[in-house]
Short mmCIF file of C-alpha atoms in Angstrom, two decimals:
data_model
loop_
_atom_site.label_atom_id
_atom_site.label_comp_id
_atom_site.label_asym_id
_atom_site.label_seq_id
_atom_site.Cartn_x
_atom_site.Cartn_y
_atom_site.Cartn_z
CA MET M 1 49.80 18.36 -0.67
CA LEU M 2 47.36 18.75 -3.55
CA ASN M 3 44.13 19.97 -2.25
CA LYS M 4 41.64 17.42 -2.95
CA ASN M 5 38.50 17.92 -4.88
CA TRP M 6 35.17 17.14 -3.02
CA TYR M 7 31.91 16.70 -4.06
CA LYS M 8 28.07 16.98 -2.61
CA LEU M 9 25.94 14.35 -1.08
CA ASP M 10 22.50 14.23 -3.48
CA ASN M 11 19.37 13.88 -1.54
CA VAL M 12 19.64 10.07 -0.18
CA GLY M 13 22.88 10.16 0.13
CA LYS M 14 22.34 12.37 3.07
CA PHE M 15 20.11 10.72 4.13
CA TYR M 16 21.78 6.97 4.05
CA SER M 17 24.86 9.09 5.70
CA SER M 18 23.11 9.77 8.48
CA ILE M 19 21.16 6.50 9.19
CA ALA M 20 24.49 4.69 8.23
CA ASP M 21 25.67 2.73 11.69
CA LYS M 22 27.14 -0.36 13.24
CA GLU M 23 23.66 -1.76 13.02
CA TYR M 24 22.70 -1.58 9.66
CA GLN M 25 24.08 -0.54 6.56
CA GLN M 26 22.58 -0.50 2.79
CA VAL M 27 24.85 -1.62 0.54
CA PHE M 28 23.43 -3.24 -2.65
CA ARG M 29 25.84 -6.19 -4.15
CA TYR M 30 26.96 -6.95 -8.47
CA SER M 31 28.09 -10.77 -8.27
CA ILE M 32 29.27 -12.30 -11.86
CA THR M 33 30.52 -15.48 -12.30
CA LEU M 34 32.95 -16.62 -15.48
CA LYS M 35 34.13 -19.01 -17.27
CA ASP M 36 37.71 -19.02 -15.55
CA LYS M 37 39.27 -18.30 -12.11
CA ILE M 38 39.59 -13.96 -11.52
CA GLU M 39 43.08 -14.02 -11.47
CA GLU M 40 43.53 -11.11 -8.86
CA SER M 41 46.75 -9.11 -10.44
CA LEU M 42 44.46 -8.40 -13.99
CA LEU M 43 41.13 -7.73 -11.45
CA GLN M 44 43.34 -4.79 -9.61
CA LYS M 45 44.79 -3.42 -13.34
CA ALA M 46 41.47 -3.25 -14.35
CA LEU M 47 39.56 -1.84 -11.40
CA GLU M 48 42.35 0.74 -11.45
CA ASN M 49 40.89 1.62 -15.59
CA THR M 50 37.64 1.94 -13.93
CA ILE M 51 38.65 4.84 -10.77
CA GLU M 52 40.40 7.14 -13.94
CA ILE M 53 36.68 7.04 -15.24
CA PHE M 54 34.29 7.24 -12.41
CA GLU M 55 36.28 9.18 -10.28
CA SER M 56 33.73 10.35 -8.35
CA PHE M 57 34.23 6.62 -7.02
CA ASN M 58 36.78 7.17 -5.13
CA VAL M 59 36.03 9.12 -1.72
CA ASN M 60 35.63 8.84 1.64
CA LEU M 61 32.80 9.98 3.94
CA LYS M 62 33.38 13.08 5.84
CA LYS M 63 31.22 14.60 8.83
CA GLY M 64 30.54 18.49 8.32
CA LEU M 65 28.82 21.34 10.45
CA PHE M 66 25.46 20.44 8.76
CA TRP M 67 25.57 17.84 6.46
CA TYR M 68 28.15 15.29 6.16
CA TYR M 69 30.74 15.29 2.76
CA LEU M 70 32.91 13.16 0.13
CA GLU M 71 36.67 13.95 -0.17
CA GLU M 72 38.33 13.17 -3.11
CA THR M 73 41.41 10.51 -1.69
CA ASN M 74 44.93 9.96 -3.30
CA LYS M 75 44.36 5.80 -1.78
CA LYS M 76 43.85 2.85 -3.95
CA TYR M 77 42.13 1.00 -2.93
CA LYS M 78 43.13 -3.32 -2.94
CA VAL M 79 40.55 -6.27 -4.05
CA THR M 80 40.82 -8.40 -2.19
CA PRO M 81 39.36 -12.34 -1.96
CA GLU M 82 36.19 -12.77 -0.94
CA ASN M 83 35.85 -12.77 3.46
CA LEU M 84 32.98 -11.29 4.49
CA PRO M 85 29.65 -11.53 4.71
CA ILE M 86 26.65 -10.62 1.95
CA CYS M 87 26.43 -6.90 2.58
CA PHE M 88 28.38 -6.55 5.03
CA LYS M 89 27.91 -2.78 6.26
CA ILE M 90 31.16 -0.69 3.97
CA TYR M 91 31.33 2.41 6.18
CA ASN M 92 33.44 2.89 9.50
CA SER M 93 35.54 5.41 9.69
CA SER M 94 35.95 8.20 7.63
CA SER M 95 38.93 6.79 6.08
CA ASP M 96 37.01 4.11 4.34
CA PHE M 97 35.89 3.74 0.62
CA LEU M 98 32.34 3.47 -0.24
CA TYR M 99 32.52 0.36 -1.58
CA ARG M 100 34.55 -2.84 -2.09
CA VAL M 101 34.92 -5.45 -4.57
CA THR M 102 36.50 -9.21 -3.85
CA PHE M 103 36.43 -12.41 -5.56
CA TYR M 104 35.87 -15.73 -5.70
CA ASN M 105 37.10 -18.77 -7.76
CA LYS M 106 34.90 -17.48 -10.70
CA ARG M 107 33.14 -15.01 -10.00
CA ILE M 108 33.89 -10.97 -9.58
CA ASN M 109 32.13 -9.11 -6.64
CA PHE M 110 30.95 -5.80 -6.62
CA GLU M 111 29.43 -4.07 -3.32
CA ILE M 112 29.09 -0.40 -2.98
CA SER M 113 26.85 2.02 -0.17
CA HIS M 114 24.41 3.25 -1.61
CA ILE M 115 25.47 6.52 0.19
CA LEU M 116 27.15 6.66 -3.04
CA SER M 117 24.91 5.74 -6.00
CA ASP M 118 22.26 3.61 -7.01
CA GLY M 119 21.45 0.45 -8.14
CA ARG M 120 21.15 1.14 -11.86
CA GLY M 121 24.31 4.47 -11.59
CA SER M 122 26.72 1.99 -10.25
CA ILE M 123 25.68 -0.79 -12.94
CA GLU M 124 27.55 1.83 -15.03
CA PHE M 125 30.47 1.41 -12.73
CA PHE M 126 30.01 -2.57 -12.22
CA LYS M 127 29.60 -2.89 -16.24
CA THR M 128 32.98 -0.97 -16.71
CA LEU M 129 35.11 -2.32 -14.11
CA VAL M 130 34.26 -6.47 -15.44
CA ASN M 131 35.47 -4.72 -19.35
CA ASN M 132 38.47 -3.50 -18.28
CA TYR M 133 39.27 -6.72 -16.94
CA LEU M 134 37.78 -9.02 -19.74
CA LYS M 135 40.48 -7.09 -22.24
CA LEU M 136 42.70 -7.80 -19.88
CA LYS M 137 42.35 -11.21 -19.66
CA TYR M 138 41.46 -12.48 -22.95
CA ASN M 139 42.92 -8.94 -25.30
CA ILE M 140 39.39 -8.74 -26.52
CA GLU M 141 38.28 -5.24 -28.23
CA ILE M 142 35.50 -3.60 -25.78
CA ASP M 143 33.67 -0.32 -26.44
CA PRO M 144 35.21 1.94 -24.15
CA ASN M 145 32.52 3.76 -21.75
CA THR M 146 31.63 7.30 -23.13
CA ALA M 147 28.51 7.33 -22.73
CA SER M 148 29.24 10.34 -20.90
CA SER M 149 31.53 12.86 -19.08
CA SER M 150 33.13 12.87 -16.10
CA ILE M 151 31.19 16.29 -14.83
CA GLU M 152 28.14 14.51 -16.25
CA LYS M 153 28.72 11.19 -14.23
CA SER M 154 28.73 13.09 -10.74
CA GLU M 155 25.64 15.73 -11.18
CA ASP M 156 23.48 16.07 -8.97
CA SER M 157 20.33 15.61 -10.79
CA PHE M 158 17.52 15.42 -7.96
CA ALA M 159 18.84 19.29 -7.87
CA LYS M 160 18.57 19.78 -11.07
CA TYR M 161 15.40 18.63 -12.12
CA TYR M 162 14.10 19.81 -9.25
CA LYS M 163 10.86 22.00 -9.00
CA LYS M 164 8.83 23.37 -6.38
CA THR M 165 5.24 22.19 -6.41
CA LYS M 166 2.40 21.73 -3.96
CA ASN M 167 2.53 18.75 -0.61
CA THR M 168 1.13 15.81 -0.97
CA SER M 169 0.50 13.98 0.66
CA GLU M 170 0.09 9.04 0.96
CA ASN M 171 -2.57 8.00 3.15
CA ILE M 172 -1.92 4.79 3.30
CA SER M 173 -2.58 3.30 6.73
CA ASN M 174 -2.68 -0.56 8.82
CA ILE M 175 0.09 -1.38 7.02
CA TYR M 176 0.35 -5.06 6.54
CA LEU M 177 4.12 -7.06 8.42
CA TYR M 178 5.85 -10.10 8.13
CA LYS M 179 5.97 -11.73 11.91
CA GLY M 180 8.63 -14.00 11.05
CA GLN M 181 11.77 -14.63 14.20
CA LYS M 182 14.90 -12.33 12.69
CA HIS M 183 17.97 -13.50 13.03
CA LEU M 184 19.90 -11.26 15.16
CA ASN M 185 22.33 -8.54 13.11
CA LYS M 186 22.40 -11.23 9.97
CA THR M 187 20.68 -11.54 6.69
CA ARG M 188 20.25 -15.11 4.39
CA TYR M 189 20.28 -14.04 0.57
CA LEU M 190 18.87 -16.28 -2.09
CA GLU M 191 19.78 -16.28 -5.71
CA ALA M 192 17.12 -17.56 -7.78
CA HIS M 193 17.53 -18.26 -11.54
CA LEU M 194 14.88 -19.19 -14.25
CA PRO M 195 14.93 -18.59 -17.92
CA VAL M 196 13.69 -15.20 -19.18
CA ASN M 197 11.38 -16.89 -22.03
CA GLU M 198 9.68 -18.95 -19.99
CA ILE M 199 8.57 -15.72 -17.46
CA ILE M 200 8.18 -13.81 -19.96
CA ASN M 201 5.41 -16.09 -21.97
CA LEU M 202 4.16 -16.50 -17.29
CA ALA M 203 3.03 -13.07 -17.68
CA HIS M 204 2.00 -12.14 -21.48
CA LYS M 205 -0.76 -15.59 -20.22
CA GLU M 206 -1.66 -13.56 -16.88
CA ASN M 207 -2.15 -10.26 -18.95
CA ALA M 208 1.13 -9.17 -17.20
CA THR M 209 4.62 -7.45 -17.69
CA LEU M 210 7.48 -9.12 -15.80
CA THR M 211 7.88 -7.08 -12.93
CA SER M 212 4.02 -6.85 -12.52
CA LEU M 213 3.58 -10.53 -12.39
CA LEU M 214 6.49 -10.98 -9.78
CA VAL M 215 5.16 -7.85 -7.14
CA SER M 216 1.59 -10.08 -7.93
CA VAL M 217 2.93 -13.93 -6.87
CA LEU M 218 4.82 -11.97 -4.06
CA ILE M 219 1.60 -10.30 -2.45
CA TYR M 220 -0.02 -13.25 -3.70
CA SER M 221 2.13 -15.62 -1.49
CA MET M 222 1.72 -13.68 1.73
CA LYS M 223 -2.48 -14.64 1.80
CA ASP M 224 -2.01 -17.99 3.38
CA VAL M 225 0.45 -16.46 5.76
CA MET M 226 -1.42 -13.58 7.47
CA SER M 227 -4.01 -13.86 10.02
CA GLU M 228 -7.69 -13.17 10.36
CA SER M 229 -6.73 -9.83 11.49
CA GLU M 230 -3.76 -9.25 8.81
CA LEU M 231 -6.08 -9.85 6.11
CA LYS M 232 -8.08 -6.35 6.95
CA LYS M 233 -4.46 -4.23 6.67
CA ASN M 234 -2.64 -3.12 3.56
CA ILE M 235 0.12 -4.91 1.84
CA LYS M 236 2.01 -2.31 0.23
CA ILE M 237 5.04 -3.43 -2.13
CA ASP M 238 8.26 0.05 -3.00
CA ILE M 239 9.27 -0.43 -6.21
CA PRO M 240 12.01 1.34 -6.14
CA VAL M 241 12.43 3.35 -10.51
CA ASP M 242 15.13 4.32 -11.56
CA LEU M 243 14.19 8.05 -13.08
CA ARG M 244 17.18 8.18 -15.61
CA GLN M 245 14.49 7.01 -18.43
CA TYR M 246 11.87 10.24 -17.63
CA PHE M 247 14.49 12.90 -17.76
CA LYS M 248 17.95 13.38 -19.00
CA SER M 249 20.84 12.36 -16.68
CA PHE M 250 23.95 10.01 -16.62
CA SER M 251 25.06 10.24 -12.74
CA SER M 252 26.33 7.86 -11.40
CA LYS M 253 24.97 9.29 -8.01
CA ASN M 254 21.69 8.45 -6.45
CA TYR M 255 18.44 9.06 -8.93
CA PHE M 256 15.40 7.77 -8.04
CA GLY M 257 12.13 7.55 -7.29
CA LEU M 258 9.65 5.84 -5.24
CA ALA M 259 6.86 4.50 -6.36
CA SER M 260 4.02 2.28 -4.09
CA VAL M 261 1.35 -0.17 -5.18
CA THR M 262 -0.89 -1.43 -2.46
CA TYR M 263 -3.72 -4.55 -2.03
CA LYS M 264 -5.97 -6.03 0.48
CA PHE M 265 -7.22 -8.84 0.42
CA ASN M 266 -11.20 -8.50 -0.40
CA SER M 267 -10.80 -12.05 1.60
CA ARG M 268 -9.15 -15.82 0.77
CA GLU M 269 -10.88 -16.31 -2.15
CA ASP M 270 -9.31 -13.04 -3.87
CA THR M 271 -6.90 -14.73 -6.64
CA LEU M 272 -3.60 -14.37 -8.35
CA GLU M 273 -5.94 -12.11 -10.98
CA ASP M 274 -7.32 -10.23 -8.68
CA VAL M 275 -4.20 -9.30 -7.10
CA ILE M 276 -2.66 -8.56 -11.19
CA THR M 277 -5.25 -6.43 -12.49
CA SER M 278 -5.40 -4.21 -9.00
CA VAL M 279 -1.37 -4.23 -9.57
CA ASN M 280 -1.38 -3.37 -13.81
CA ASN M 281 -4.28 -0.52 -12.96
CA GLN M 282 -1.61 1.01 -10.20
CA PHE M 283 1.49 0.68 -12.58
CA LYS M 284 0.01 2.43 -15.26
CA LYS M 285 -1.41 5.22 -12.16
CA ASN M 286 1.82 5.38 -10.00
CA LEU M 287 4.69 4.88 -13.44
CA THR M 288 4.78 8.26 -14.57
CA PRO M 289 7.44 11.22 -14.94
CA GLU M 290 4.33 12.87 -12.82
CA GLU M 291 3.53 11.35 -9.93
CA LEU M 292 7.27 9.84 -9.40
CA ILE M 293 8.75 13.22 -9.75
CA LYS M 294 6.04 14.26 -6.78
CA ARG M 295 8.09 12.39 -4.28
CA VAL M 296 11.52 13.88 -5.46
CA ASN M 297 10.34 17.29 -5.11
CA LYS M 298 9.18 16.00 -0.84
CA MET M 299 12.21 14.49 -0.41
CA VAL M 300 14.29 17.80 -1.86
CA ALA M 301 11.78 20.71 -0.18
CA PHE M 302 13.00 18.60 2.55
CA GLU M 303 15.99 19.06 2.41
CA ARG M 304 15.90 22.44 1.37
CA ASN M 305 13.73 23.53 4.24
CA ILE M 306 15.67 26.28 5.80
CA LEU M 307 15.01 24.55 9.29
CA CYS M 308 16.87 21.48 8.12
CA ARG M 309 19.48 23.48 6.50
CA ILE M 310 20.96 25.57 9.46
CA THR M 311 20.15 22.36 12.71
CA PRO M 312 23.71 20.72 13.40
CA ILE M 313 24.92 17.20 11.93
CA PHE M 314 25.09 15.71 15.18
CA LEU M 315 20.90 16.74 15.89
CA LYS M 316 19.75 15.66 11.47
CA ASN M 317 21.15 12.62 12.69
CA ILE M 318 19.33 11.37 15.31
CA ALA M 319 15.55 12.98 13.43
CA LEU M 320 16.66 10.98 10.44
CA LYS M 321 17.49 7.79 12.00
CA ILE M 322 13.87 8.61 13.99
CA ILE M 323 12.23 9.22 10.61
CA ASN M 324 14.01 6.02 8.94
CA PHE M 325 12.32 3.82 12.21
CA PHE M 326 8.86 4.92 10.49
CA SER M 327 9.59 4.73 7.26
CA ASN M 328 10.43 0.86 7.07
CA ARG M 329 7.40 0.77 9.12
CA MET M 330 5.19 1.62 6.98
CA SER M 331 6.22 -0.71 3.77
CA THR M 332 6.03 -3.72 3.47
CA SER M 333 7.89 -5.31 1.23
CA CYS M 334 9.85 -3.90 -1.58
CA VAL M 335 10.54 -4.97 -5.60
CA SER M 336 13.61 -2.54 -7.43
CA ASN M 337 13.79 -4.91 -11.32
CA ILE M 338 17.81 -3.66 -11.84
CA GLY M 339 16.14 -4.11 -15.46
CA LYS M 340 18.87 -6.12 -18.50
CA ILE M 341 21.92 -6.02 -17.82
CA GLU M 342 24.06 -5.57 -21.59
CA PHE M 343 27.37 -6.66 -22.06
CA SER M 344 28.88 -7.00 -25.44
CA GLU M 345 29.27 -9.61 -27.84
CA SER M 346 32.76 -10.37 -27.28
CA ALA M 347 32.04 -10.04 -23.48
CA SER M 348 29.12 -12.18 -23.58
CA SER M 349 31.38 -15.50 -24.30
CA TYR M 350 33.41 -14.98 -21.31
CA ILE M 351 29.78 -14.52 -18.70
CA GLU M 352 27.94 -17.45 -17.26
CA ASN M 353 26.04 -15.87 -15.01
CA VAL M 354 25.04 -11.96 -13.18
CA ASN M 355 23.26 -11.35 -9.44
CA ILE M 356 22.54 -8.11 -8.05
CA LEU M 357 21.87 -8.40 -3.87
CA THR M 358 20.76 -5.58 -1.55
CA SER M 359 20.98 -5.28 2.71
CA THR M 360 17.32 -4.46 4.54
CA PRO M 361 15.44 -4.23 7.14
CA SER M 362 13.07 -7.05 6.72
CA PHE M 363 12.79 -8.63 3.26
CA GLN M 364 12.85 -7.98 -0.48
CA ILE M 365 13.73 -8.68 -3.80
CA THR M 366 15.98 -7.06 -6.41
CA ILE M 367 16.02 -8.26 -10.17
CA CYS M 368 17.85 -7.78 -13.23
CA SER M 369 18.18 -10.77 -16.10
CA PHE M 370 21.29 -11.50 -18.38
CA LYS M 371 20.54 -12.87 -21.71
CA ASN M 372 17.73 -15.43 -21.18
CA ASP M 373 19.13 -15.58 -16.92
CA LEU M 374 16.93 -13.96 -14.85
CA SER M 375 18.05 -13.21 -11.32
CA ILE M 376 16.20 -12.82 -8.67
CA GLY M 377 17.76 -12.17 -5.18
CA ILE M 378 15.83 -12.47 -1.53
CA SER M 379 17.26 -10.65 1.16
CA SER M 380 14.92 -11.70 4.83
CA LYS M 381 16.52 -10.58 8.00
CA TYR M 382 13.72 -13.48 9.76
CA LYS M 383 14.82 -17.11 9.84
CA TYR M 384 12.60 -18.70 7.61
CA ASN M 385 9.87 -16.62 5.57
CA GLU M 386 6.87 -18.81 4.71
CA ILE M 387 5.94 -15.31 2.17
CA ILE M 388 9.14 -16.36 0.42
CA LYS M 389 8.98 -20.07 0.23
CA ASN M 390 5.60 -19.94 -1.13
CA PHE M 391 6.90 -16.83 -3.64
CA CYS M 392 9.38 -19.47 -4.97
CA ASN M 393 7.17 -22.46 -5.24
CA TYR M 394 4.00 -20.47 -7.38
CA PHE M 395 6.83 -21.05 -10.19
CA SER M 396 7.64 -24.71 -9.51
CA LYS M 397 4.30 -25.36 -9.72
CA GLN M 398 3.93 -23.27 -13.54
CA GLY M 399 6.46 -26.08 -13.96
CA ILE M 400 9.87 -23.55 -14.37
CA LYS M 401 12.49 -24.88 -13.49
CA MET M 402 14.41 -23.16 -10.43
CA THR M 403 17.91 -23.28 -9.63
CA ILE M 404 18.78 -21.74 -6.21
CA ASN M 405 21.92 -20.24 -3.90
CA VAL M 406 21.42 -19.73 -0.62
CA SER M 407 23.94 -18.51 1.86
CA GLU M 408 24.34 -20.01 5.12
CA VAL M 409 23.85 -18.07 8.65
CA ASP M 410 24.59 -19.28 11.58
#
């Protein structure tokens, strides 16, 4: 029997592997709609060609004495027609893959566990998969993905750029949490599409960037939902930031920092402009390499602590699930902007749109764009979410046409 390669999990991967259970797993979903119906055999071949480039994705999650780790598998993943709920749990046993490739009509879906990669790291896998499919389907030439080697793709950039720093703590408390009625173990997904140029023009009109505008509108959408006592609480929005843009890395593993903005309404008379001004100021302060790396180094320092390292994995699992429970209560929501997704001109002519969604313990927004289409993926555990309704209504009131697709929840 051939020896199998094994890979250490990065800092974030270790955390998500320890809290993964039957109730909730953090999963990203990338979907692309093409202009023609998907051919299963070609998608299977495209996946096999993609795995040759991203070898570290073809792994199983194994349990060690102190940490989980990834072990190479000789099995081949088999693509299937879509037959599961969106962002359905991926990891059930040590023989499972940590990603899923399905198709439906003209759509290709790629779902991946946060254990394996983050939003920006796995987008390169997704783009390569799509490119390989289009090459086989239409016999077109597309430049190969040669930006990095397999070793660079499997690099743990958290460990590479870690520096021991003085521990700093956040003193944000009294966080506002939406009190809507939740679905039992189910999530409603909403996919909204808007013209990029119109949203950017609106952002410029409001003296904001696209991301700060969307974050501000989300915060402002909470004002009419909050009770008088809740208005005294802090709205805290987490914003994952790709660290590859600040620290040289080609890693396909997790490598992001978590920034946040907070806002407390002075009264119901606060305007959207008030919120935007506050959010813009916090973006300038918090979205810097120096501020982002502080929180990252704190996470890595916890992992490297000698007591943490020698604690058996079953005790780590209990401790990290408790930490995750309280961590989820220290944030109102999350807005993740994956950014512009670009394909070559020869490939783009066969693509209609791209969308990204993610699982969530409450509700959150994931943003990406393709050409002039801004896709806003909204995940919500709630049966009826007034905040999301207000958020979408804002753009309609600005005269911006929005196309919305909503998943069904029984």
